[in-house]
Coordinates of C-alpha atoms in Angstrom, one line a residue:
X1 CA -1.3 21.0 11.7
X2 CA -3.6 18.0 12.0
X3 CA -6.0 19.4 9.4
X4 CA -3.2 20.1 7.0
X5 CA -1.8 16.6 7.3
X6 CA -5.2 15.0 6.9
X7 CA -5.7 17.1 3.7
X8 CA -2.4 15.8 2.4
X9 CA -3.4 12.2 3.0
X10 CA -6.7 12.8 1.3
X11 CA -4.9 13.9 -1.9
X12 CA -2.3 11.1 -1.8
X13 CA -1.9 7.5 -2.9
X14 CA 0.9 5.1 -2.0
X15 CA 2.4 3.1 -4.9
X16 CA 4.8 0.2 -4.7
X17 CA 7.4 0.3 -7.5
X18 CA 10.5 -1.7 -8.5
X19 CA 12.8 1.2 -7.5
X20 CA 13.0 5.0 -7.5
X21 CA 14.0 4.8 -11.2
X22 CA 10.4 3.9 -11.9
X23 CA 9.3 7.4 -11.0
X24 CA 9.4 9.1 -14.4
X25 CA 7.1 6.5 -15.9
X26 CA 4.8 6.6 -12.8
X27 CA 4.6 10.4 -12.9
X28 CA 3.7 10.3 -16.6
X29 CA 1.0 7.8 -16.0
X30 CA -0.4 9.6 -12.9
X31 CA -0.4 13.0 -14.7
X32 CA -3.6 11.9 -16.5
X33 CA -5.5 12.1 -13.3
X34 CA -4.3 15.5 -12.2
X35 CA -1.4 17.7 -11.3
X36 CA 1.2 16.0 -9.0
X37 CA 2.0 18.3 -6.1
X38 CA 4.8 16.3 -4.6
X39 CA 6.4 12.8 -4.6
X40 CA 8.4 11.0 -2.0
X41 CA 10.3 7.8 -2.2
X42 CA 11.3 5.4 0.6
X43 CA 12.3 1.8 0.9
X44 CA 11.3 -1.0 3.4
X45 CA 14.0 -3.5 4.3
X46 CA 17.3 -3.6 6.2
X47 CA 19.5 -4.9 3.4
X48 CA 19.8 -1.8 1.3
X49 CA 19.7 -4.0 -1.8
X50 CA 17.3 -2.9 -4.6
X51 CA 16.5 -6.6 -5.4
X52 CA 15.4 -7.6 -1.9
X53 CA 14.0 -4.3 -0.4
X54 CA 10.6 -3.0 -1.2
X55 CA 10.3 0.5 -2.8
X56 CA 7.4 2.9 -2.5
X57 CA 6.5 6.3 -3.7
X58 CA 3.9 8.6 -2.1
X59 CA 2.2 10.6 -4.9
X60 CA 0.4 13.7 -3.6
X61 CA -2.0 15.4 -6.1
X62 CA -3.1 19.0 -6.0
X63 CA -6.7 18.0 -5.7
X64 CA -8.4 15.1 -3.8
X65 CA -10.5 14.3 -6.9
X66 CA -7.3 13.4 -8.7
X67 CA -6.5 10.8 -6.0
X68 CA -10.0 9.4 -6.2
X69 CA -9.7 9.1 -10.0
X70 CA -6.4 7.2 -9.7
X71 CA -8.0 4.8 -7.2
X72 CA -11.1 4.3 -9.5
X73 CA -8.8 3.4 -12.4
X74 CA -7.0 0.7 -10.5
X75 CA -7.7 -3.0 -11.1
X76 CA -7.3 -6.2 -9.1
X77 CA -4.6 -8.8 -9.7
X78 CA -6.3 -11.7 -11.4
X79 CA -3.3 -14.0 -11.0
X80 CA -3.1 -13.5 -7.2
X81 CA -6.3 -14.2 -5.4
X82 CA -7.1 -12.4 -2.2
X83 CA -9.6 -10.1 -0.4
X84 CA -10.6 -7.4 -3.0
X85 CA -10.4 -4.3 -0.8
X86 CA -10.1 -1.0 -2.6
X87 CA -7.7 1.4 -0.8
X88 CA -5.0 4.0 -1.3
X89 CA -2.3 1.2 -1.3
X90 CA -1.4 0.3 -4.9
X91 CA 1.4 -1.2 -7.0
X92 CA 2.7 -0.1 -10.4
X93 CA 3.0 -3.1 -12.6
X94 CA 5.5 -3.5 -15.4
X95 CA 4.9 -4.8 -18.9
X96 CA 1.9 -4.0 -21.2
X97 CA -0.4 -1.2 -20.1
X98 CA -3.8 -2.1 -18.9
X99 CA -6.6 -1.5 -21.5
X100 CA -7.3 2.0 -20.4
X101 CA -7.5 5.2 -22.4
X102 CA -4.4 7.0 -21.2
X103 CA -4.4 10.7 -21.8
X104 CA -1.1 12.3 -22.8
X105 CA 0.2 14.4 -20.0
X106 CA 1.1 18.0 -20.7
X107 CA 4.8 18.6 -21.2
X108 CA 5.0 21.3 -18.6
X109 CA 3.5 18.9 -16.0
X110 CA 6.1 16.2 -16.9
X111 CA 8.9 18.6 -16.3
X112 CA 7.5 19.8 -12.9
X113 CA 7.1 16.3 -11.6
X114 CA 10.1 15.2 -9.6
X115 CA 10.9 13.3 -6.5
X116 CA 11.0 15.5 -3.4
X117 CA 12.9 12.9 -1.4
X118 CA 14.8 9.7 -2.1
X119 CA 14.9 7.0 0.7
X120 CA 13.1 9.6 2.9
X121 CA 12.4 7.2 5.7
X122 CA 16.0 6.2 6.3
X123 CA 17.1 6.4 9.9
X124 CA 20.5 8.0 10.6
X125 CA 22.8 5.4 12.2
X126 CA 24.9 6.0 15.3
X127 CA 28.1 6.2 13.3
X128 CA 26.8 8.8 10.8
X129 CA 25.3 10.8 13.7
X130 CA 28.6 10.8 15.5
X131 CA 30.3 12.2 12.4
X132 CA 27.8 14.9 12.2
X133 CA 28.2 15.8 15.8
X134 CA 32.0 15.8 15.5
X135 CA 31.9 18.3 12.7
X136 CA 29.9 20.8 14.7
X137 CA 31.3 24.1 15.9
X138 CA 29.8 24.0 19.4
X139 CA 27.5 22.1 21.7
X140 CA 24.8 24.5 20.6
X141 CA 25.3 23.3 17.0
X142 CA 25.4 19.7 18.2
X143 CA 22.0 19.9 19.8
X144 CA 20.5 21.5 16.6
X145 CA 22.1 18.8 14.4
X146 CA 20.9 16.1 16.7
X147 CA 17.3 17.4 16.5
X148 CA 17.4 17.9 12.7
X149 CA 18.9 14.5 12.0
X150 CA 16.7 12.4 14.3
X151 CA 13.3 14.1 14.5
X152 CA 10.3 12.7 12.6
X153 CA 10.5 14.3 9.1
X154 CA 7.9 15.3 6.6
X155 CA 7.6 11.9 4.9
X156 CA 7.4 10.2 8.3
X157 CA 4.4 12.3 9.1
X158 CA 2.8 11.7 5.7
X159 CA 3.0 7.9 6.1
X160 CA 1.4 8.1 9.6
X161 CA -1.5 10.1 8.3
X162 CA -2.0 7.5 5.4
X163 CA -2.4 4.9 8.2
X164 CA -5.0 7.2 9.9
X165 CA -6.9 7.6 6.6
X166 CA -6.9 3.8 6.1
X167 CA -8.5 3.1 9.5
X168 CA -11.1 5.9 9.1
X169 CA -12.1 4.9 5.6
X170 CA -12.5 1.2 6.5
X171 CA -15.2 2.1 9.1
X172 CA -16.9 5.2 7.7
X173 CA -19.3 3.1 5.6
X174 CA -21.1 2.1 8.8
X175 CA -20.0 5.1 10.9
X176 CA -19.8 8.2 8.7
X177 CA -18.5 10.3 11.6
X178 CA -15.8 7.9 12.6
X179 CA -12.4 9.6 13.1
X180 CA -9.0 8.2 14.2
X181 CA -7.1 10.7 16.2
X182 CA -3.3 10.4 16.2
X183 CA -1.6 11.3 19.5
X184 CA 1.7 10.9 21.2
X185 CA 5.1 11.4 19.7
X186 CA 3.9 11.1 16.1
X187 CA 2.1 14.5 16.3
X188 CA 3.2 16.3 19.5
X189 CA 6.5 17.5 17.9
X190 CA 8.8 15.2 19.9
X191 CA 8.8 12.1 17.8
X192 CA 11.9 10.6 16.2
X193 CA 12.3 8.6 13.1
X194 CA 10.8 5.1 13.4
X195 CA 8.5 6.0 16.3
X196 CA 5.2 4.1 16.7
X197 CA 1.9 5.6 15.8
X198 CA -0.7 5.8 18.6
X199 CA -4.4 6.2 17.5
X200 CA -7.6 6.8 19.4
X201 CA -10.7 5.7 17.5
X202 CA -14.0 7.7 17.9
X203 CA -16.9 6.0 16.1
X204 CA -19.1 9.0 16.5
X205 CA -17.1 12.2 16.5
X206 CA -20.2 14.4 16.4
X207 CA -21.8 12.8 19.5
X208 CA -21.4 16.1 21.4
X209 CA -22.7 18.3 18.6
X210 CA -26.2 19.9 18.8
X211 CA -28.8 18.0 16.9
X212 CA -31.8 19.3 15.0
X213 CA -34.6 19.5 17.6
X214 CA -37.3 19.7 14.9
X215 CA -36.5 16.4 13.2
X216 CA -39.1 13.8 13.7
X217 CA -36.9 11.0 12.2
X218 CA -34.7 9.2 14.7
X219 CA -32.1 6.6 14.1
X220 CA -32.6 3.1 15.5
X221 CA -29.5 2.1 17.5
X222 CA -28.0 -1.1 18.8
X223 CA -28.2 -1.7 22.5
X224 CA -24.8 -1.4 24.3
X225 CA -23.3 -3.3 27.2
X226 CA -24.0 -1.4 30.4
X227 CA -20.3 -2.0 31.4
X228 CA -18.4 0.5 29.2
X229 CA -15.1 -1.3 29.6
X230 CA -16.7 -4.6 28.3
X231 CA -18.3 -2.7 25.4
X232 CA -15.0 -1.2 24.4
X233 CA -13.3 -4.6 24.6
X234 CA -15.9 -6.2 22.4
X235 CA -15.8 -3.4 19.9
X236 CA -12.0 -3.5 19.7
X237 CA -12.1 -7.2 19.2
X238 CA -14.3 -6.8 16.2
X239 CA -12.3 -4.0 14.8
X240 CA -9.2 -6.1 15.2
X241 CA -10.9 -8.7 13.0
X242 CA -11.6 -6.1 10.3
X243 CA -8.0 -4.9 10.4
X244 CA -6.6 -8.5 10.1
X245 CA -9.0 -9.9 7.5
X246 CA -9.7 -7.0 5.1
X247 CA -7.1 -4.1 5.2
X248 CA -4.1 -4.4 2.8
X249 CA -0.7 -4.2 4.5
X250 CA -1.9 -4.9 8.0
X251 CA -0.4 -7.9 9.7
X252 CA 0.6 -9.2 13.2
X253 CA -2.6 -8.0 14.8
X254 CA -2.4 -8.5 18.6
X255 CA -5.5 -7.8 20.8
X256 CA -4.5 -6.8 24.3
X257 CA -8.0 -6.4 25.7
X258 CA -7.4 -7.2 29.4
X259 CA -4.9 -4.3 29.9
X260 CA -5.9 -1.2 31.9
X261 CA -6.5 0.5 28.6
X262 CA -7.7 -2.1 26.1
X263 CA -5.6 -1.8 22.9
X264 CA -4.9 -3.4 19.5
X265 CA -1.4 -3.5 18.2
X266 CA -0.5 -4.2 14.5
X267 CA 2.2 -3.8 12.0
X268 CA 1.8 -2.1 8.6
X269 CA 4.2 -3.7 6.1
X270 CA 3.8 -1.1 3.4
X271 CA 4.4 1.8 5.8
X272 CA 7.0 -0.1 7.9
X273 CA 5.1 1.1 11.0
X274 CA 4.0 -0.2 14.3
X275 CA 0.5 1.0 15.3
X276 CA -1.4 1.0 18.6
X277 CA -5.2 1.6 18.4
X278 CA -7.5 2.2 21.3
X279 CA -10.9 3.9 21.8
X280 CA -12.6 6.6 23.9
X281 CA -9.5 8.1 25.6
X282 CA -9.3 11.6 24.3
X283 CA -7.1 12.8 27.2
X284 CA -4.1 11.5 25.3
X285 CA -5.0 13.6 22.3
X286 CA -5.3 16.8 24.4
X287 CA -2.1 16.0 26.2
X288 CA -0.4 15.8 22.8
X289 CA -1.9 19.1 21.9
X290 CA -0.6 20.7 25.0
X291 CA 3.0 19.5 24.4
X292 CA 2.8 20.6 20.7
X293 CA 1.8 24.1 21.9
X294 CA 4.7 24.2 24.3
X295 CA 7.0 23.4 21.4
X296 CA 5.5 26.3 19.4
X297 CA 6.0 28.8 22.2
X298 CA 9.8 28.7 21.9
X299 CA 12.1 27.1 19.3
X300 CA 14.5 25.8 22.0
X301 CA 12.0 23.5 23.6
X302 CA 12.0 20.6 21.1
X303 CA 15.8 20.5 20.5
X304 CA 16.5 20.5 24.2
X305 CA 14.0 17.7 24.8
X306 CA 15.5 15.6 22.0
X307 CA 18.9 16.0 23.5
X308 CA 17.8 15.0 27.0
X309 CA 15.9 12.0 25.7
X310 CA 18.9 10.8 23.7
X311 CA 21.2 11.2 26.7
X312 CA 18.8 9.2 28.9
X313 CA 18.6 6.4 26.3
X314 CA 22.5 6.3 26.0
X315 CA 23.0 6.0 29.8
X316 CA 20.3 3.4 30.3
X317 CA 17.7 5.6 32.1
X318 CA 15.0 4.7 29.6
X319 CA 14.0 1.5 28.0
X320 CA 11.6 0.4 25.2
X321 CA 10.0 -2.3 27.4
X322 CA 7.7 -1.2 30.3
X323 CA 9.3 -1.4 33.7
X324 CA 10.5 0.7 36.7
X325 CA 12.5 3.1 34.7
X326 CA 11.8 6.7 33.6
X327 CA 9.7 7.0 30.4
X328 CA 10.2 9.5 27.6
X329 CA 6.9 11.2 28.6
X330 CA 8.2 11.7 32.2
X331 CA 11.5 13.0 30.8
X332 CA 9.6 15.5 28.7
X333 CA 7.7 16.6 31.7
X334 CA 11.0 17.1 33.6
X335 CA 12.3 19.3 30.7
X336 CA 9.1 21.4 30.6
X337 CA 9.1 22.0 34.3
X338 CA 12.8 23.0 34.3
X339 CA 12.0 25.6 31.6
X340 CA 9.1 26.9 33.7
X341 CA 11.0 27.4 37.0
X342 CA 14.0 29.4 35.5
X343 CA 14.6 32.9 36.9
X344 CA 13.5 34.1 33.5
X345 CA 11.0 31.4 32.5
X346 CA 10.9 30.1 28.9
X347 CA 7.5 28.3 29.3
X348 CA 4.5 29.5 31.3
X349 CA 2.6 27.5 33.9
X350 CA -0.3 25.5 32.4
X351 CA -2.7 27.4 34.6
X352 CA -1.9 30.5 32.6
X353 CA -3.0 28.7 29.5
X354 CA -6.2 27.7 31.3
X355 CA -6.8 31.3 32.4
X356 CA -6.4 32.6 28.9
X357 CA -8.7 30.0 27.4
X358 CA -11.6 31.1 25.2
X359 CA -15.1 29.5 25.1
X360 CA -14.1 27.7 21.9
X361 CA -11.3 26.0 23.8
X362 CA -13.7 24.1 26.1
X363 CA -12.9 20.4 26.1
X364 CA -14.5 17.9 28.5
X365 CA -13.8 14.2 28.0
X366 CA -16.3 11.4 28.4
X367 CA -14.9 10.7 31.9
X368 CA -15.5 14.3 32.8
X369 CA -11.9 15.4 32.8
X370 CA -11.5 19.1 32.0
X371 CA -8.9 19.6 29.2
X372 CA -9.7 23.2 28.4
X373 CA -6.7 25.5 27.8
X374 CA -5.7 28.2 25.3
X375 CA -5.2 26.8 21.7
X376 CA -4.2 30.0 20.0
X377 CA -0.8 30.9 21.4
X378 CA -0.9 34.3 19.7
X379 CA -3.3 35.3 22.4
X380 CA -1.1 34.0 25.2
X381 CA -0.3 36.6 27.8
X382 CA 3.3 35.5 28.2
X383 CA 6.7 36.6 26.7
X384 CA 10.0 35.2 27.7
X385 CA 13.0 37.4 28.1
X386 CA 15.4 34.5 28.5
X387 CA 18.1 34.5 25.9
X388 CA 20.2 31.5 27.1
X389 CA 21.7 29.3 24.5
X390 CA 20.9 25.6 24.2
X391 CA 24.3 24.7 25.6
X392 CA 23.6 26.9 28.7
X393 CA 20.1 25.4 29.1
X394 CA 21.5 21.8 28.9
X395 CA 24.1 22.5 31.6
X396 CA 21.4 24.2 33.8
X397 CA 19.1 21.3 33.3
X398 CA 21.7 18.8 34.7
X399 CA 22.6 21.3 37.5
X400 CA 19.0 21.8 38.5
X401 CA 18.1 18.1 38.8
X402 CA 21.4 17.2 40.5
X403 CA 20.1 19.1 43.6
X404 CA 16.3 18.6 43.3
X405 CA 14.7 17.2 46.4
X406 CA 12.8 14.2 45.0
X407 CA 12.4 12.8 48.5
X408 CA 10.0 15.6 49.7
X409 CA 8.9 17.5 46.6
X410 CA 6.6 16.8 43.7
X411 CA 6.7 18.5 40.3
X412 CA 3.6 20.4 39.1
X413 CA 3.6 21.9 35.6
X414 CA 0.2 23.4 36.3
X415 CA 1.6 25.9 38.8
X416 CA 5.1 25.8 37.5
X417 CA 6.7 25.1 40.9
X418 CA 7.3 22.1 43.2
X419 CA 4.8 21.0 45.8
X420 CA 4.8 18.6 48.8
X421 CA 4.5 15.0 47.6
X422 CA 1.0 13.6 48.0
X423 CA 2.3 10.1 48.6
X424 CA 5.6 8.2 49.0
X425 CA 6.4 7.6 45.4
X426 CA 10.2 8.0 44.8
X427 CA 9.5 10.4 41.9
X428 CA 6.2 12.3 41.7
X429 CA 5.2 14.3 38.6
X430 CA 1.6 15.6 38.6
X431 CA -0.3 14.7 35.5
X432 CA -1.1 18.1 33.9
X433 CA -4.7 17.0 32.8
X434 CA -5.6 14.3 35.3
X435 CA -4.1 16.0 38.4
X436 CA -4.8 13.2 40.8
X437 CA -2.4 10.9 38.9
X438 CA 1.4 10.6 39.1
X439 CA 3.0 10.5 35.6
X440 CA 6.1 8.8 37.1
X441 CA 4.3 6.3 39.5
X442 CA 6.2 3.4 37.9
X443 CA 9.7 4.8 38.7
X444 CA 11.2 3.1 41.8
X445 CA 13.7 4.4 44.3
X446 CA 16.8 2.9 42.6
X447 CA 15.9 4.4 39.2
X448 CA 15.3 7.8 40.9
X449 CA 18.8 7.7 42.5
X450 CA 20.3 6.5 39.2
X451 CA 18.7 9.6 37.5
X452 CA 20.2 11.9 40.2
X453 CA 23.7 10.2 39.8
X454 CA 23.6 10.4 36.0
X455 CA 22.8 14.1 35.8
X456 CA 25.8 14.7 38.0
X457 CA 27.9 12.5 35.9
X458 CA 26.7 14.4 32.8
X459 CA 27.8 17.7 34.3
X460 CA 31.3 16.2 34.9
X461 CA 31.5 14.9 31.4
X462 CA 30.5 18.2 29.7
X463 CA 33.0 20.0 31.9
X464 CA 35.9 17.7 31.2
X465 CA 35.2 17.0 27.5
X466 CA 35.2 20.5 25.9
X467 CA 35.9 20.8 22.2
X468 CA 39.6 20.3 21.7
X469 CA 41.8 22.7 19.6
X470 CA 41.8 21.4 16.1
X471 CA 45.0 19.5 15.3
X472 CA 45.8 17.3 12.4
X473 CA 45.1 13.6 13.0
X474 CA 43.1 14.0 16.3
X475 CA 39.5 13.1 16.8
X476 CA 38.9 13.5 20.5
X477 CA 35.3 13.0 21.6
X478 CA 33.7 16.1 23.0
X479 CA 30.3 17.7 23.9
X480 CA 27.3 15.5 23.3
X481 CA 29.5 12.6 22.0
X482 CA 31.0 12.3 25.5
X483 CA 27.5 12.1 26.9
X484 CA 26.2 9.5 24.4
X485 CA 29.3 7.4 23.8
X486 CA 30.7 6.6 27.3
X487 CA 30.8 2.9 27.9
X488 CA 28.3 1.2 30.3
X489 CA 31.1 0.0 32.6
X490 CA 32.4 3.6 33.0
X491 CA 29.0 4.9 34.2
X492 CA 28.3 5.7 37.8
X493 CA 25.4 3.6 39.2
X494 CA 23.8 3.3 42.6
X495 CA 25.2 -0.2 43.0
X496 CA 28.7 1.3 43.2
X497 CA 27.9 2.7 46.6
X498 CA 26.8 -0.6 48.2
X499 CA 29.2 -3.4 49.1
X500 CA 27.8 -6.9 48.5
X501 CA 28.0 -9.4 51.4
X502 CA 30.7 -12.0 51.0
X503 CA 28.3 -14.6 52.5
X504 CA 24.8 -14.5 53.9
X505 CA 24.7 -15.2 57.7
X506 CA 21.9 -17.7 57.1
X507 CA 24.3 -19.8 55.0
X508 CA 26.8 -20.3 57.8
X509 CA 24.3 -22.2 59.9
X510 CA 22.3 -23.8 57.1
X511 CA 22.7 -27.6 56.9
X512 CA 22.9 -27.3 53.2
X513 CA 26.2 -25.4 53.5
X514 CA 27.9 -28.5 55.0
X515 CA 29.7 -31.0 52.9
X516 CA 29.3 -34.7 53.5
X517 CA 32.5 -34.8 55.6
X518 CA 31.2 -32.2 57.9
X519 CA 33.4 -29.4 56.4
X520 CA 31.9 -26.1 55.2
X521 CA 30.8 -26.3 51.6
X522 CA 31.0 -22.5 51.2
X523 CA 33.9 -21.2 49.2
X524 CA 36.2 -18.8 51.2
X525 CA 39.1 -16.9 49.7
X526 CA 40.6 -16.4 53.2
X527 CA 41.5 -19.7 55.0
X528 CA 41.7 -18.0 58.4
X529 CA 38.1 -16.7 58.1
X530 CA 37.1 -20.2 57.0
X531 CA 38.6 -21.8 60.2
X532 CA 37.1 -19.1 62.4
X533 CA 33.6 -19.7 61.0
X534 CA 34.1 -23.5 61.3
X535 CA 35.0 -23.1 65.0
X536 CA 32.1 -20.8 65.7
X537 CA 29.8 -23.2 64.0
X538 CA 31.1 -26.2 66.0
X539 CA 30.9 -24.4 69.4
X540 CA 27.4 -23.2 68.6
X541 CA 26.2 -26.7 67.7
X542 CA 27.6 -28.1 71.0
X543 CA 25.7 -25.4 72.9
X544 CA 22.5 -26.2 71.1
X545 CA 22.9 -29.9 71.9
X546 CA 23.4 -29.2 75.6
X547 CA 20.3 -27.0 75.7
X548 CA 18.3 -29.6 73.9
X549 CA 19.5 -32.3 76.4
X550 CA 18.9 -30.2 79.4
X551 CA 15.4 -29.3 78.3
X552 CA 14.4 -32.9 77.8
X553 CA 15.6 -34.0 81.3
X554 CA 13.9 -31.1 83.0
X555 CA 10.7 -31.6 81.2
X556 CA 10.6 -35.3 82.1
X557 CA 11.2 -34.6 85.8
X558 CA 8.6 -31.9 85.9
X559 CA 6.0 -34.1 84.4
X560 CA 6.7 -36.9 86.9
X561 CA 6.2 -34.5 89.9
X562 CA 2.8 -33.6 88.5
X563 CA 3.5 -29.8 88.3
X564 CA 3.7 -27.3 85.4
X565 CA 7.3 -26.3 85.9
X566 CA 8.4 -28.5 83.0
X567 CA 6.3 -26.5 80.7
X568 CA 7.7 -23.3 82.0
X569 CA 11.3 -24.5 81.5
X570 CA 10.5 -25.7 78.0
X571 CA 9.3 -22.3 77.1
X572 CA 12.4 -20.7 78.6
X573 CA 14.6 -23.0 76.6
X574 CA 12.8 -22.1 73.4
X575 CA 13.4 -18.4 74.2
X576 CA 17.1 -19.1 74.8

């Protein structure tokens, strides 16, 4: 899949146009360079207005040489000065043609050229999605519709690999083996429209390859910092400068170099894409590969995961900002584990993939983490006999986790069963590749309890909101809409089971709680309680004054008699 998408990007250029109506003229012009295999239109902007939004067309040629020829024919804008960087990002200017010998395109090629998609990057809104779900025949259909309408589509993947190609080509002059590896939701099969692109940059992708032992010529190299983390930080800082100063479309570059994993964040205005770039952390790539393989084993895995993620977002279990809540990655692990532990499992334990691995599947990261597992699933010694529908699996998912013992048990996808928790984390999911780590270490006790409550709430909603019998003029919410559309105030939360104190005990005896006239400054709804507290406070202060007076007298007498009894009484008073 990755090789196919890289090849597409290698044959493609991205051209900014005035609107999709410019395509026939653009296609006629580009036909001189070679045959157009496909074309995809999208717009960047939230207004939906042709005059204010920016329109782009991805032109994919049949051969990479045609894309190279198109780039070589491009010129720089003499009226608008700037850094003259050659790239795949172009714009189609109106007016007189540049002085270039334009070959007439063949008639048959003109007829074949057409837009494969118009506004292909548009994200389906909540209202439109609700209408699609309401028109479904069953919850099974709703889950399929949800997946099809929100998953990262073909154009979304093309745009992300154009970003990959830009990063690689900008560095391959100095580092010919440099490769940018996309990982995470953009490539693992569980990404939705608008998701960020995560990249890992490897400046020497052939570092582990065997070299010619007979060569007497050896490259001079630059000495590196003995501290690997410091070296990565300095390299990323320089790469951030290259991105910000030279690459078209790149803006808002942020260098977050002090984080546990140093990272560069930037926005690509032509692709309307947020990108995170890091280095030397191939574990994320192999984890994405593992999730992708799970999605290929059974066609129910991805739709079910999308549904659970959408539900978690709707009820407030997940959040875009980092914090103590469950992440989408942890949710995906929960879905995978559920599919492993069924009476008739749909997914195998990861250990079975490891056992079936071939010598060509060997992967060892720079930090000596073994990421070897079977890559060719046609050789997998596992066949599922489970024929449950997506609706049945969704109900079983909620039922399973409503009774799961998060207090004592940890989840291990490697063995496909639960194990005793290695520590006291409220939720413990063993990292499949770095098995000493907890995927859900950030999740606190309150969020774990909230998850348990919400899965029970989901069971109740699905049971009480079945599809109504069709009658004219009714539009009752049912199925997934009841899961996604319930209001926040109607949801069950852990706070509902705890009564807040009417007043803190400390405030009753705090001097700051007294008004200038000696009355209590606290606001009590019940006057009787107010008078009772005032009486208790008055009596307590009188007792304290008596104790203080008695202690002073006794201490003075004891000191005059020359013995230590005063000290003893003083200590007793303090205890009282």
